Short mmCIF file of C-alpha atoms in Angstrom, two decimals:
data_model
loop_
_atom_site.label_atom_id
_atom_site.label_comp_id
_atom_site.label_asym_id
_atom_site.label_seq_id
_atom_site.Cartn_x
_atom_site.Cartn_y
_atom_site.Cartn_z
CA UNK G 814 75.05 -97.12 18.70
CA UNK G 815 72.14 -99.05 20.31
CA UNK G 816 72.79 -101.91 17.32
CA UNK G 817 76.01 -102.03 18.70
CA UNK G 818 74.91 -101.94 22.79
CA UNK G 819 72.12 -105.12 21.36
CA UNK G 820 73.36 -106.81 18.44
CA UNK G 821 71.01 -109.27 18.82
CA UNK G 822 68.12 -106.83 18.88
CA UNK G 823 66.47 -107.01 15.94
CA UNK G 824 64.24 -104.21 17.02
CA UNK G 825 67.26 -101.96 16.89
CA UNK G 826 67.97 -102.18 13.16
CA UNK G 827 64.30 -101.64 12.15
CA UNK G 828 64.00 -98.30 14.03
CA UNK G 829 67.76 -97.36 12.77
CA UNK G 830 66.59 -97.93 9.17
CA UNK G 831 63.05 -96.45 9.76
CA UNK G 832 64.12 -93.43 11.63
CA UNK G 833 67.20 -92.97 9.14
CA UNK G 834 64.66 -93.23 6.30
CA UNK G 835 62.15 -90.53 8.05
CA UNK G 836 65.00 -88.21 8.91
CA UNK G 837 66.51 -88.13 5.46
CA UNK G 838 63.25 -87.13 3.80
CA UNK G 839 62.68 -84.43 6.54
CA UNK G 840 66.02 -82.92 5.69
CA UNK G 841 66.18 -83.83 1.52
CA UNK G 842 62.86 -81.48 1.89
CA UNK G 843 64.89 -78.74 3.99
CA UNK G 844 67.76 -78.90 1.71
CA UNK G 845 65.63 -78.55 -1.33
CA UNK G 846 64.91 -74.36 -0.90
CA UNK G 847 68.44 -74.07 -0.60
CA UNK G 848 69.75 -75.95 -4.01
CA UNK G 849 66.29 -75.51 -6.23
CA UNK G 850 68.62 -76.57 -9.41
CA UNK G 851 69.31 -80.23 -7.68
CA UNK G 852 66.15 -80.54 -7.35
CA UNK G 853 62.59 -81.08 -8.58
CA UNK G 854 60.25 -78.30 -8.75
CA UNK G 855 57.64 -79.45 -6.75
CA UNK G 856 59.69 -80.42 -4.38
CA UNK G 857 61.57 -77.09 -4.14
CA UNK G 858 58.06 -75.10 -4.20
CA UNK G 859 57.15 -77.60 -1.09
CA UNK G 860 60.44 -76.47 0.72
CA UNK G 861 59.99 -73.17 0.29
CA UNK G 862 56.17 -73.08 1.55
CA UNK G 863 57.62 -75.08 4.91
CA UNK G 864 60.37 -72.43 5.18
CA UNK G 865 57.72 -69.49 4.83
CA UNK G 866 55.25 -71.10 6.76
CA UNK G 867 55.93 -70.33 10.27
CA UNK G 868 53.51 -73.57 11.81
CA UNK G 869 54.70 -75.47 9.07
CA UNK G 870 58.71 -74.66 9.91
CA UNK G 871 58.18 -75.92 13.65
CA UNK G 872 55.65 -78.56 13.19
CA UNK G 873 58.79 -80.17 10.57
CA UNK G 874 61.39 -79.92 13.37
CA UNK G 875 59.12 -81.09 15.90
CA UNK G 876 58.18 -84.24 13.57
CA UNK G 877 62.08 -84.82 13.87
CA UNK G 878 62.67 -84.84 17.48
CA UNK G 879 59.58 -87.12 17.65
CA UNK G 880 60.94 -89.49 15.84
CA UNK G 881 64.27 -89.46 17.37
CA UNK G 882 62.29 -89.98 20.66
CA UNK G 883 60.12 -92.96 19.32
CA UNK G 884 63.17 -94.66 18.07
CA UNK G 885 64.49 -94.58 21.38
CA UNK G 886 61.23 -95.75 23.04
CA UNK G 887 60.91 -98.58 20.67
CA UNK G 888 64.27 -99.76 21.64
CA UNK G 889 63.82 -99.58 25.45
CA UNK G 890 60.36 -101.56 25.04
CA UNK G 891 61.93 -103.98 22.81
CA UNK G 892 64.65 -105.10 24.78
CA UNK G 893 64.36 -108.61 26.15
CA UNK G 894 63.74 -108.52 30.27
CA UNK G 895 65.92 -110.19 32.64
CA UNK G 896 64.73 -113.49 34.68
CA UNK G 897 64.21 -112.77 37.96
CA UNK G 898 62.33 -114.35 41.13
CA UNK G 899 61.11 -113.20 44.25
CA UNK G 900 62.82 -113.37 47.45
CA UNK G 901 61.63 -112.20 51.08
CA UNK G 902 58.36 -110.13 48.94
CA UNK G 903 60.71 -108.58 46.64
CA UNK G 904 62.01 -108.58 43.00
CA UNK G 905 65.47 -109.62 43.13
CA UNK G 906 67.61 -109.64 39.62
CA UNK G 907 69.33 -113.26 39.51
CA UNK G 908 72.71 -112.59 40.18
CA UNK G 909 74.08 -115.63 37.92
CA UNK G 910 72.96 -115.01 34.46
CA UNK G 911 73.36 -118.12 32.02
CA UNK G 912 74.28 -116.47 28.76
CA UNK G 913 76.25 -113.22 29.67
CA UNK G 914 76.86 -112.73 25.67
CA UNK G 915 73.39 -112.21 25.07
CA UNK G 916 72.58 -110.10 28.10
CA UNK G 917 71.85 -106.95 25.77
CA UNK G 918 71.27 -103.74 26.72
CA UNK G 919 71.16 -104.63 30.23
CA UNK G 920 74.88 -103.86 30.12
CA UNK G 921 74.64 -100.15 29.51
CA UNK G 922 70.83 -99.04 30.39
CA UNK G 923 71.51 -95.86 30.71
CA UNK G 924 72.66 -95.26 27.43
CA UNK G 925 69.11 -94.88 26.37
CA UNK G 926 68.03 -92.27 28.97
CA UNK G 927 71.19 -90.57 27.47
CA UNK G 928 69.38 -90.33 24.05
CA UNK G 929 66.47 -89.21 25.79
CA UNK G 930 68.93 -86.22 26.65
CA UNK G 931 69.52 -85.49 23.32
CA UNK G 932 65.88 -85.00 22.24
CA UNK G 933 66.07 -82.65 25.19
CA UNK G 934 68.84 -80.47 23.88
CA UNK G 935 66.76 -80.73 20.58
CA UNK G 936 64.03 -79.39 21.86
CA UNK G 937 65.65 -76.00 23.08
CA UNK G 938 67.39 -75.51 19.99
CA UNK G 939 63.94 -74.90 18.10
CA UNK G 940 64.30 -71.11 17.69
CA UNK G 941 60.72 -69.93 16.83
CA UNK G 942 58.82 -72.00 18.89
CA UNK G 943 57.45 -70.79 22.02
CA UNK G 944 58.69 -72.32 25.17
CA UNK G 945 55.18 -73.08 26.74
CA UNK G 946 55.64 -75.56 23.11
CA UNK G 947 58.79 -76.55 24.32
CA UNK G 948 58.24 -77.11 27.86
CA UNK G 949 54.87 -79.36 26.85
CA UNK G 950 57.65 -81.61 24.50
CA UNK G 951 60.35 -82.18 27.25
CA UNK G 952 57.59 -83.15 29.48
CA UNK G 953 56.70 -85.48 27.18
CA UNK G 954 60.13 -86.99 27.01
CA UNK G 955 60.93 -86.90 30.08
CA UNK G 956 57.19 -88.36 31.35
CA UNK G 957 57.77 -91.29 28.87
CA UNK G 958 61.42 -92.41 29.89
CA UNK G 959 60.19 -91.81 33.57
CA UNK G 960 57.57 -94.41 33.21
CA UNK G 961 60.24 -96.58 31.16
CA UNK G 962 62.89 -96.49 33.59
CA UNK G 963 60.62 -97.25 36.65
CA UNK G 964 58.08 -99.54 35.71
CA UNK G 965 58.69 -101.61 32.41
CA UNK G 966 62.87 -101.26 33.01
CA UNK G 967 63.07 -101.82 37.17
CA UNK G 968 64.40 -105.37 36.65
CA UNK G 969 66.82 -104.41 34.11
CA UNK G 970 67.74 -101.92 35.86
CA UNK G 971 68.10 -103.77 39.14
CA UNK G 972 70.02 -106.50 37.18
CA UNK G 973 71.93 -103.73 36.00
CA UNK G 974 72.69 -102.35 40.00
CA UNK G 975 73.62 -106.01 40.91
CA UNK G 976 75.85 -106.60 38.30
CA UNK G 977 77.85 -103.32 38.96
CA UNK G 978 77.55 -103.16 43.06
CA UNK G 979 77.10 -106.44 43.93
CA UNK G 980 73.99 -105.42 46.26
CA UNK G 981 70.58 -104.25 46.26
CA UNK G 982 70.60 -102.10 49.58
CA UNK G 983 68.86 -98.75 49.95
CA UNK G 984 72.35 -97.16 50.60
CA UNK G 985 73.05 -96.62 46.82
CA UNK G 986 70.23 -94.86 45.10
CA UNK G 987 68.51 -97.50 41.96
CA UNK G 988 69.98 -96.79 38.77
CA UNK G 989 65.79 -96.43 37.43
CA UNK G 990 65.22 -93.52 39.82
CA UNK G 991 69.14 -91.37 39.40
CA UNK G 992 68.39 -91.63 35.47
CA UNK G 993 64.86 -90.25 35.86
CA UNK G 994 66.17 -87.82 38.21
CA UNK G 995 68.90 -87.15 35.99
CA UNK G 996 66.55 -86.41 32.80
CA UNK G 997 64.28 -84.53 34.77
CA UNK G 998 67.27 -82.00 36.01
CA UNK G 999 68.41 -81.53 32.78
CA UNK G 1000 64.97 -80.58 31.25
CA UNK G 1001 64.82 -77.91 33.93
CA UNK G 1002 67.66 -76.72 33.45
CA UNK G 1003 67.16 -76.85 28.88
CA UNK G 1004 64.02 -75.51 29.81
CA UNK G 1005 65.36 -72.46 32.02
CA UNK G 1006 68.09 -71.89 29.26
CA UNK G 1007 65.74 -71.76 26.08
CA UNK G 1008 63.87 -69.67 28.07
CA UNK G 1009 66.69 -67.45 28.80
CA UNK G 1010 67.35 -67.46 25.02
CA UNK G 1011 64.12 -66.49 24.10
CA UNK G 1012 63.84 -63.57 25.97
CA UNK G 1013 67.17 -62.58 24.68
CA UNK G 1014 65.96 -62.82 21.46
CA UNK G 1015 62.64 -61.07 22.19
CA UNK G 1016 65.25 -58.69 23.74
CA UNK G 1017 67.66 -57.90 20.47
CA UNK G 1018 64.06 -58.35 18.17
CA UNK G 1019 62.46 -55.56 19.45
CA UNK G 1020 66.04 -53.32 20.05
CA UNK G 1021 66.72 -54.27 16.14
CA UNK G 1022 63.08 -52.94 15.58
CA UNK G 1023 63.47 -49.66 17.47
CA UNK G 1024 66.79 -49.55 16.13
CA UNK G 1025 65.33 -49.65 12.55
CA UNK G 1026 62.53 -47.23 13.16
CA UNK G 1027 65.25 -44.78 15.07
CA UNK G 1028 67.76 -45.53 11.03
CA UNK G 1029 64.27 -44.87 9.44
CA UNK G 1030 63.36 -41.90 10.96
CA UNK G 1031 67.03 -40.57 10.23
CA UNK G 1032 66.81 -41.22 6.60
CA UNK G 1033 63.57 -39.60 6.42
CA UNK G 1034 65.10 -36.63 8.15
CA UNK G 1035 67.78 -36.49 5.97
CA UNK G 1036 65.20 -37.44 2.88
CA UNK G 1037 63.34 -34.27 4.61
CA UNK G 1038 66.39 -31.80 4.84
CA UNK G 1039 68.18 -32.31 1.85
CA UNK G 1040 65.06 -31.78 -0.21
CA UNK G 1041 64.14 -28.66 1.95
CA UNK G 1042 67.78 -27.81 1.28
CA UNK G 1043 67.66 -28.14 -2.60
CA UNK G 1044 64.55 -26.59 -3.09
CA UNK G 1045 65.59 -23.34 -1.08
CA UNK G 1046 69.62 -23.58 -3.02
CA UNK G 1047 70.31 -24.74 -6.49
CA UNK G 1048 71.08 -28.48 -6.22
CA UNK G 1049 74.98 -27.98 -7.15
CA UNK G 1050 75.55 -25.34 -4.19
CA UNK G 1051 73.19 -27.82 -1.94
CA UNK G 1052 75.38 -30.98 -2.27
CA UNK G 1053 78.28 -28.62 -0.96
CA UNK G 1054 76.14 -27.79 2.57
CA UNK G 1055 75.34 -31.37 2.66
CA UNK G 1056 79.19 -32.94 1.70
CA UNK G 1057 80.72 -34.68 4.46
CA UNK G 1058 84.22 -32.57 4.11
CA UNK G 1059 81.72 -28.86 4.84
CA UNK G 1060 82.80 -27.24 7.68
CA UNK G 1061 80.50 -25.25 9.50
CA UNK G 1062 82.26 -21.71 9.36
CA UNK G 1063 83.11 -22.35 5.04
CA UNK G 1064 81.73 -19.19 2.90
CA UNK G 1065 80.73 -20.70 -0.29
CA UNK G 1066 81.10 -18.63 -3.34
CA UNK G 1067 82.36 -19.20 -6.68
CA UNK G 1068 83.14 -16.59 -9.37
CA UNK G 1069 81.66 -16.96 -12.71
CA UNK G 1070 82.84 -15.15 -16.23
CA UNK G 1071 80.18 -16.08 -18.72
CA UNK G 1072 76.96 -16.47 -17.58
CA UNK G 1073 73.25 -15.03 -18.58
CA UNK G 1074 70.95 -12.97 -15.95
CA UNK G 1075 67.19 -12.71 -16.78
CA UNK G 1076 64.70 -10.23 -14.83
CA UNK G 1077 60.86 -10.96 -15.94
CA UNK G 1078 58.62 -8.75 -13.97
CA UNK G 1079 54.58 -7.99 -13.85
CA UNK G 1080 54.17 -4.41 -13.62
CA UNK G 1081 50.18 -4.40 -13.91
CA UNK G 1082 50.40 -7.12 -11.24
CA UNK G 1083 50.21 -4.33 -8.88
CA UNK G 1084 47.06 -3.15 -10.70
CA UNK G 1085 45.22 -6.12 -9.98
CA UNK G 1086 46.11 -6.65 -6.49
CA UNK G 1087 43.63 -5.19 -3.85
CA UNK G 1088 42.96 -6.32 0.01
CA UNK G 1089 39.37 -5.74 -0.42
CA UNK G 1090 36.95 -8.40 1.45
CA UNK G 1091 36.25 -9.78 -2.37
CA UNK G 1092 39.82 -11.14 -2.56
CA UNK G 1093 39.65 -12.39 1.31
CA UNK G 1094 42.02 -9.43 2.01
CA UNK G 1095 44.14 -10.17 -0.74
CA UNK G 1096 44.98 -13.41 -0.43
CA UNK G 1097 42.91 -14.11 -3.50
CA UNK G 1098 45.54 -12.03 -4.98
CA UNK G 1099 48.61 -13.92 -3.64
CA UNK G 1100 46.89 -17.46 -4.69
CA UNK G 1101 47.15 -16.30 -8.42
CA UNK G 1102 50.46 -14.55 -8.38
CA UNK G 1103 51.84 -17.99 -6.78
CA UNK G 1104 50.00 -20.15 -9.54
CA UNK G 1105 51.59 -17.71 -12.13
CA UNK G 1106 55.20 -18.33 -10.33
CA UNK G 1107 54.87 -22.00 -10.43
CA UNK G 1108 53.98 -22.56 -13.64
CA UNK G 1109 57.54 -20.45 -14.25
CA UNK G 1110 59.11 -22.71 -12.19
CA UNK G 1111 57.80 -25.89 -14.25
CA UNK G 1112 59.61 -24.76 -17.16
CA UNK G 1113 62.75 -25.58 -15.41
CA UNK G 1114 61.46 -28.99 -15.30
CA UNK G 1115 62.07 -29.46 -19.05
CA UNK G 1116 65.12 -30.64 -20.23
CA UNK G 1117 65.98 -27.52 -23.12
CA UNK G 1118 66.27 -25.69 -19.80
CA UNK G 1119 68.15 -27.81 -17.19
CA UNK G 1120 70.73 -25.07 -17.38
CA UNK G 1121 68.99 -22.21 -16.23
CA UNK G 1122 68.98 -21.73 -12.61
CA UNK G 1123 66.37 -19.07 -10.52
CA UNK G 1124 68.09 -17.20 -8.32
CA UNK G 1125 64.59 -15.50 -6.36
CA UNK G 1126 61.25 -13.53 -6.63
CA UNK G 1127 60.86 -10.06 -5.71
CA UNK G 1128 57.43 -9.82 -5.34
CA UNK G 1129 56.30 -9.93 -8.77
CA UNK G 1130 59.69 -10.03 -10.67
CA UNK G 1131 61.21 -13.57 -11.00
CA UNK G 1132 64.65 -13.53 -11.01
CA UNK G 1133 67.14 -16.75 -13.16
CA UNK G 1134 70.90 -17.47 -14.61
CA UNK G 1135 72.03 -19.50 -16.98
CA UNK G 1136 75.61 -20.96 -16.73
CA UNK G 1137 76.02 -21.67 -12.99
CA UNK G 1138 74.41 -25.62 -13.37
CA UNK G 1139 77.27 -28.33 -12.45
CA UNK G 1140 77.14 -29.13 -15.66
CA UNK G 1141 78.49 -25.71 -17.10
CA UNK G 1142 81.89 -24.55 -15.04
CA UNK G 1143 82.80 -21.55 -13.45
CA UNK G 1144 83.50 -19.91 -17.18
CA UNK G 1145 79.95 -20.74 -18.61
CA UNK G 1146 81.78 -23.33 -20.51
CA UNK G 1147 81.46 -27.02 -20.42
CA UNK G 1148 83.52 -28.42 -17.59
CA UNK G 1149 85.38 -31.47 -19.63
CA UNK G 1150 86.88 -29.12 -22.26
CA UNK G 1151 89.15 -25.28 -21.58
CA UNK G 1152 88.13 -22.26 -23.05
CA UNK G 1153 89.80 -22.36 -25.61
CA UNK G 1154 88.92 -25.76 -27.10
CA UNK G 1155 85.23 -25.17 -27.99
CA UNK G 1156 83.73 -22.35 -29.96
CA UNK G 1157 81.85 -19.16 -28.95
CA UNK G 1158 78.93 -20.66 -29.60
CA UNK G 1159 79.22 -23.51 -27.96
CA UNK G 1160 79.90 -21.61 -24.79
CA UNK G 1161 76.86 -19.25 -24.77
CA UNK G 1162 74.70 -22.06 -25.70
CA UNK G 1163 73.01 -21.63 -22.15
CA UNK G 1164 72.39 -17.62 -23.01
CA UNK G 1165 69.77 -18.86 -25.99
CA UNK G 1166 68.38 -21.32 -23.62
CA UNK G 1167 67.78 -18.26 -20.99
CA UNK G 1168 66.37 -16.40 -24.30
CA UNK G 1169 63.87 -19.29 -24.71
CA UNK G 1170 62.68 -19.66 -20.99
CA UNK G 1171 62.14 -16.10 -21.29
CA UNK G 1172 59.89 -16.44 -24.17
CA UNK G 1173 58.21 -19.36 -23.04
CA UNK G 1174 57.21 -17.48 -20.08
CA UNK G 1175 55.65 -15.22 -22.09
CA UNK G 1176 53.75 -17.83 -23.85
CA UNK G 1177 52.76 -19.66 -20.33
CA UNK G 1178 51.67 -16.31 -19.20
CA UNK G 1179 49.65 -15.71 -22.19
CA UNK G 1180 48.01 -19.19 -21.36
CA UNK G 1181 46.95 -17.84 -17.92
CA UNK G 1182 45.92 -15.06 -18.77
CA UNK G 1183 43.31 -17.04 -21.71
CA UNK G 1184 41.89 -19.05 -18.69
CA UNK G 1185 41.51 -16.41 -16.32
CA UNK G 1186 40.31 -13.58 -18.53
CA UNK G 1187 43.06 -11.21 -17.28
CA UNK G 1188 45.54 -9.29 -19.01
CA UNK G 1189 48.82 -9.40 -17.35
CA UNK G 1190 52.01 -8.93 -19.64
CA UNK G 1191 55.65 -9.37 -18.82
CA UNK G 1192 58.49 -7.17 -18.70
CA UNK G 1193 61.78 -9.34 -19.15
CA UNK G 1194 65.60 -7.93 -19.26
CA UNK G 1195 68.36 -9.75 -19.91
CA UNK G 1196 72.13 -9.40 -20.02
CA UNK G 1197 75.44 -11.30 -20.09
CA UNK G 1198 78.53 -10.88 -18.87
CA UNK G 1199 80.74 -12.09 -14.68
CA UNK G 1200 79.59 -12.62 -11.95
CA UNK G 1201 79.83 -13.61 -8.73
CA UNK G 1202 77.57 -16.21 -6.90
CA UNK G 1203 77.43 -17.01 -3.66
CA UNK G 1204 75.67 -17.88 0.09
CA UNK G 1205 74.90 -15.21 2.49
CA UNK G 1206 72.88 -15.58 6.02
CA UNK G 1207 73.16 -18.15 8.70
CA UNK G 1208 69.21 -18.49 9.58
CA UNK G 1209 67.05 -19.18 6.34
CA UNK G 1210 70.63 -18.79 3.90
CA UNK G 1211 70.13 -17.39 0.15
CA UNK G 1212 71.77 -18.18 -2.83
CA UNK G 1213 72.29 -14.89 -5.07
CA UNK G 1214 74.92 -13.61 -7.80
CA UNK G 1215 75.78 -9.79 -7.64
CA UNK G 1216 77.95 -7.76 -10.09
CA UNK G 1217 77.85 -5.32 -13.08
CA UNK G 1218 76.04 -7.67 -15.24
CA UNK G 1219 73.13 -8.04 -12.67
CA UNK G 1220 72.60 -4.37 -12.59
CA UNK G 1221 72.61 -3.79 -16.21
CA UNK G 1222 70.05 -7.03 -16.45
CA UNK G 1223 68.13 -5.23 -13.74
CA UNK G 1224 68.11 -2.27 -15.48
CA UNK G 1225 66.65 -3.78 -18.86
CA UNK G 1226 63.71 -4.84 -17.00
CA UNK G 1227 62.95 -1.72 -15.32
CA UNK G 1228 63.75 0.70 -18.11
CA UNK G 1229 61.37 -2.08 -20.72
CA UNK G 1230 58.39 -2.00 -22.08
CA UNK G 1231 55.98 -4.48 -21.18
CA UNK G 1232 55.35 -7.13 -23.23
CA UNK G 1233 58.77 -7.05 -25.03
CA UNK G 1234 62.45 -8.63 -23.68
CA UNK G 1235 64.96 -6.33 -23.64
CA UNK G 1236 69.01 -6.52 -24.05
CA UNK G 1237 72.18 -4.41 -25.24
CA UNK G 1238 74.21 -4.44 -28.05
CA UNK G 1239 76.44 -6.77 -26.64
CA UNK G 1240 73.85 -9.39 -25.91
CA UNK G 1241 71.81 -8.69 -29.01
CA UNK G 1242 75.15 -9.94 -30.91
CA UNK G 1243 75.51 -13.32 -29.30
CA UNK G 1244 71.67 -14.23 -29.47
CA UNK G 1245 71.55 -13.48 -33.10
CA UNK G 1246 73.97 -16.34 -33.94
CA UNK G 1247 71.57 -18.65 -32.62
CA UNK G 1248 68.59 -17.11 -34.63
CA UNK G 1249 67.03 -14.70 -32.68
CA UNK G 1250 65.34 -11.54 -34.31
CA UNK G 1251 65.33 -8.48 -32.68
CA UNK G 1252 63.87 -5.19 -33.49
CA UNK G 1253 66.55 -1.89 -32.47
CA UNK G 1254 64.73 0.51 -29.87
CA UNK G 1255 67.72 2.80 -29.77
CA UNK G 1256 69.36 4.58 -26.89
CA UNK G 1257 67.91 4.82 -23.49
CA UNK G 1258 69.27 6.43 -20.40
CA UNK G 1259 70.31 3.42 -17.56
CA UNK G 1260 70.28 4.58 -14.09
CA UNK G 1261 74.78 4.77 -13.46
CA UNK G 1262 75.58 3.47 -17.06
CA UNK G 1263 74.47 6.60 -19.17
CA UNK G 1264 73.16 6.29 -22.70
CA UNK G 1265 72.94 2.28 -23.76
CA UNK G 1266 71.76 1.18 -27.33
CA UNK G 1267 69.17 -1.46 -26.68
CA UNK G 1268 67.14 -3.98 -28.23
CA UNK G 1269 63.36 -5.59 -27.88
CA UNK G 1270 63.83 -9.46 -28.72
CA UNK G 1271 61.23 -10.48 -30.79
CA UNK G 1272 61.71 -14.49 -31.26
CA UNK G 1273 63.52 -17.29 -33.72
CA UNK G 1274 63.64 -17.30 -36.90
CA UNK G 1275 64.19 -21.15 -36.78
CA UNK G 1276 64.24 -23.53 -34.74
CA UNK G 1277 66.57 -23.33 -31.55
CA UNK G 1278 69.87 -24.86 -32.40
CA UNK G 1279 71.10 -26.82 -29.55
CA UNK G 1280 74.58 -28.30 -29.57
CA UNK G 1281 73.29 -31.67 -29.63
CA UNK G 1282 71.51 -31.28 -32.38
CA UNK G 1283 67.82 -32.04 -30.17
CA UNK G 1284 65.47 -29.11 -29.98
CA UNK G 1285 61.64 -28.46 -29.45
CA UNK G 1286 59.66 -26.21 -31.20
CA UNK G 1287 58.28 -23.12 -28.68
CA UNK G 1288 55.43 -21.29 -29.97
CA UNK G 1289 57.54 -18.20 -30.66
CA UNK G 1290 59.59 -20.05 -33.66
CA UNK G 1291 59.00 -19.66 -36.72
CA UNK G 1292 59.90 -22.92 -38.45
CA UNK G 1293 61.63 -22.81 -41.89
CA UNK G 1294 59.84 -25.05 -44.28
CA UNK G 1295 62.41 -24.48 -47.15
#
């Protein structure tokens, strides 16, 4: 545009070209992060430090409005000046002007103060920059086309005035002093609206923080509750409290016809517990019985017994089922096929797990007791058979199963003999399939049940035989090397 005010400024073209030249390389470099494959690698690794680099982001922008801003200073310096000659003590523009083609920019003056504008409304657009920054650069702008206007343009200006008015009188303000008025306005009034932007933004930055700390603490909480949730309910019943579809007054419980139910008690736990001032009133006591517990609980850890689910302790007796995982359906059968489309042994696969964890606690026991020089033994019944499972209690809720078959399991353990697992017939039956040996004890009396034939299992005679094939060897198998 200023070629086209000055064609015969030759200073124009050289600024166009060098300021065109400048402000190409200033945005090849910004474009450079954004397409790496266009271009090189250095040059993408230099784009990417400037757009990382906070100083280095604004100190490129601010290289760009500079130059726009020298261009236009060059120009207005370049520009030939008018003739003029005193009259009465004053500068007076000639009014006659020999060569009006090559008059120049003293047709349209102003159109530089205009471009002056534009580095103004550059200036507030830089985002990250503070506005004491920004304030310094449109003083700079506007100081510089101040001094331009008044002093090195006032005859050009004044030829300008002529021209237009036909008169030099003090009734019609000089064009040099409404355009430096002019710029000067409009900086005030850039400057008063970047800083109105910037406190916005300071505004939404620090609501987007607190806003993101408020989502974080939520997610923790929820992080917080659902595993305070699943570790006091199984993880399948815990998803249902935490479901979106729950409503608050919905019982859960769920019916289930094939399912295992272990008791493993310490009966000479009570033996070794005391609330003498040795044991710190027995809490001594309680320390151990918990380490015993959670090593229990570790072996659920392990994948041969993902299936098995504890249900409580009661004081020293640990309480777990087998069958009630999602993975295993309310018929202790696997949830993709129906009953009838996979074998008997297939569907009490998770029984011989529950006989495994029972003699693996025996084993981990056995380990505790070698470190601590003690003696406990476990007393473990087991049984098969419905159940039904479900929620109970509004403050602190428990998950539990009741039913026949959680009597009779109940029953095993009490009426035992420590150190041994007992079952019944029934249960004796299924477990041998998968290689169990058991030794008969014969009848017993059970408290409500009468006279029961029982048995004391004793261990594998192989190795477990999973339905995938995988198994690991427990310390109670006895491996068949033929």
């Amino acid at each position: 545009m200023e070629a086209l005010i000055d064609p015969a400024l030759i200073a124009n073209y050289v600024t166009f070209v060098v300021g065109e030249i400048l402000l190409l390389i200033l945005t090849i470099c910004s474009l450079a992060a954004i397409f790496p494959r266009v271009f090189p690698k250095r040059l993408v690794s230099f784009s990417t430090w400037i757009d990382r680099t906070r100083w280095a982001r604004n100190t490129w922008a601010m290289s760009a409005i500079f130059i726009l801003t020298m261009a236009d200073i060059v120009d207005m310096l370049s520009c030939l000046q008018p003739p003029h000659s005193t009259l009465n003590g004053s500068s007076v523009a000639v009014k006659l002007v020999a060569a009006v083609d090559d008059i120049g920019c003293m047709e349209n003056p102003k159109y530089y103060s205009y471009i002056a504008v534009l580095a103004l409304i550059a200036t507030t657009m830089l985002v990250q920059v503070s506005h004491m920054v920004k304030l310094t650069l449109m003083v700079l702008i506007t100081g510089a086309n101040g001094v331009i206007n008044i002093y090195s343009w006032r005859d050009i200006f004044d030829q300008y005035d002529y021209t237009r008015f036909g008169t030099q009188t003090a009734s019609n303000v000089p064009s040099k002093y409404s355009m430096t008025v002019m710029i000067f306005i409009m900086m005030l009034c850039f400057y008063y609206f970047a800083r109105h932007v910037e406190k916005l933004a300071r505004t939404l930055f620090l609501w987007k923080i607190d806003v993101h700390d408020q989502k974080e603490k939520v997610y923790e909480m929820r992080r917080w509750n659902e595993a305070l949730v699943t570790n006091m309910l199984p993880e399948h019943v815990a998803r249902h409290f935490l479901g979106h579809k729950k409503r608050d007054e919905e019982l859960y419980s769920q019916s289930y016809d094939e399912i295992g139910v272990m008791f493993a008690s310490i009966p000479n736990f009570s033996d070794f517990y005391t609330e003498e001032s040795v044991n710190n009133g027995g809490i001594e006591c309680l320390r151990f019985l918990n380490e015993i517990i959670s090593d229990f609980d570790s072996l659920l850890d392990e994948p041969q017994f993902r299936c098995i689910t504890k249900i409580k302790t009661i004081g020293s007796t640990y309480m777990a089922a087998s069958g009630v995982t999602p993975d295993v359906n309310t018929n202790g059968y696997n949830s993709n096929f129906k009953k009838e489309e996979i074998s008997e042994k297939e569907r009490w696969q998770h029984l011989a797990d529950l006989a495994d964890f029972a003699l693996a606690m025996k084993v981990t026991l056995m380990n505790i007791n070698y470190q601590s020089f003690n003696n406990f033994m476990l007393r473990i019944g087991l049984n098969k058979g419905a159940v039904l499972a479900g929620v109970i209690g509004a403050r602190k809720p428990h998950y539990d199963i009741w039913g026949n078959t959680v009597n009779v399991a109940s029953r095993m353990d009490s009426t035992g003999v420590m150190g041994n697992i007992q079952v019944v017939e029934d249960t004796s039956v299924i477990l041998r399939e998968y290689g169990f040996r058991f030794v008969r004890r014969g009848h017993i009396f059970v408290k409500g049940k009468g006279e029961l034939l029982t048995f004391f299992l004793k261990g594998r005679e192989k190795q477990g035989s999973f339905i995938n094939g995988s198994s690991v060897t427990l310390p109670h198998q006895v491996v068949d090397s033929s």
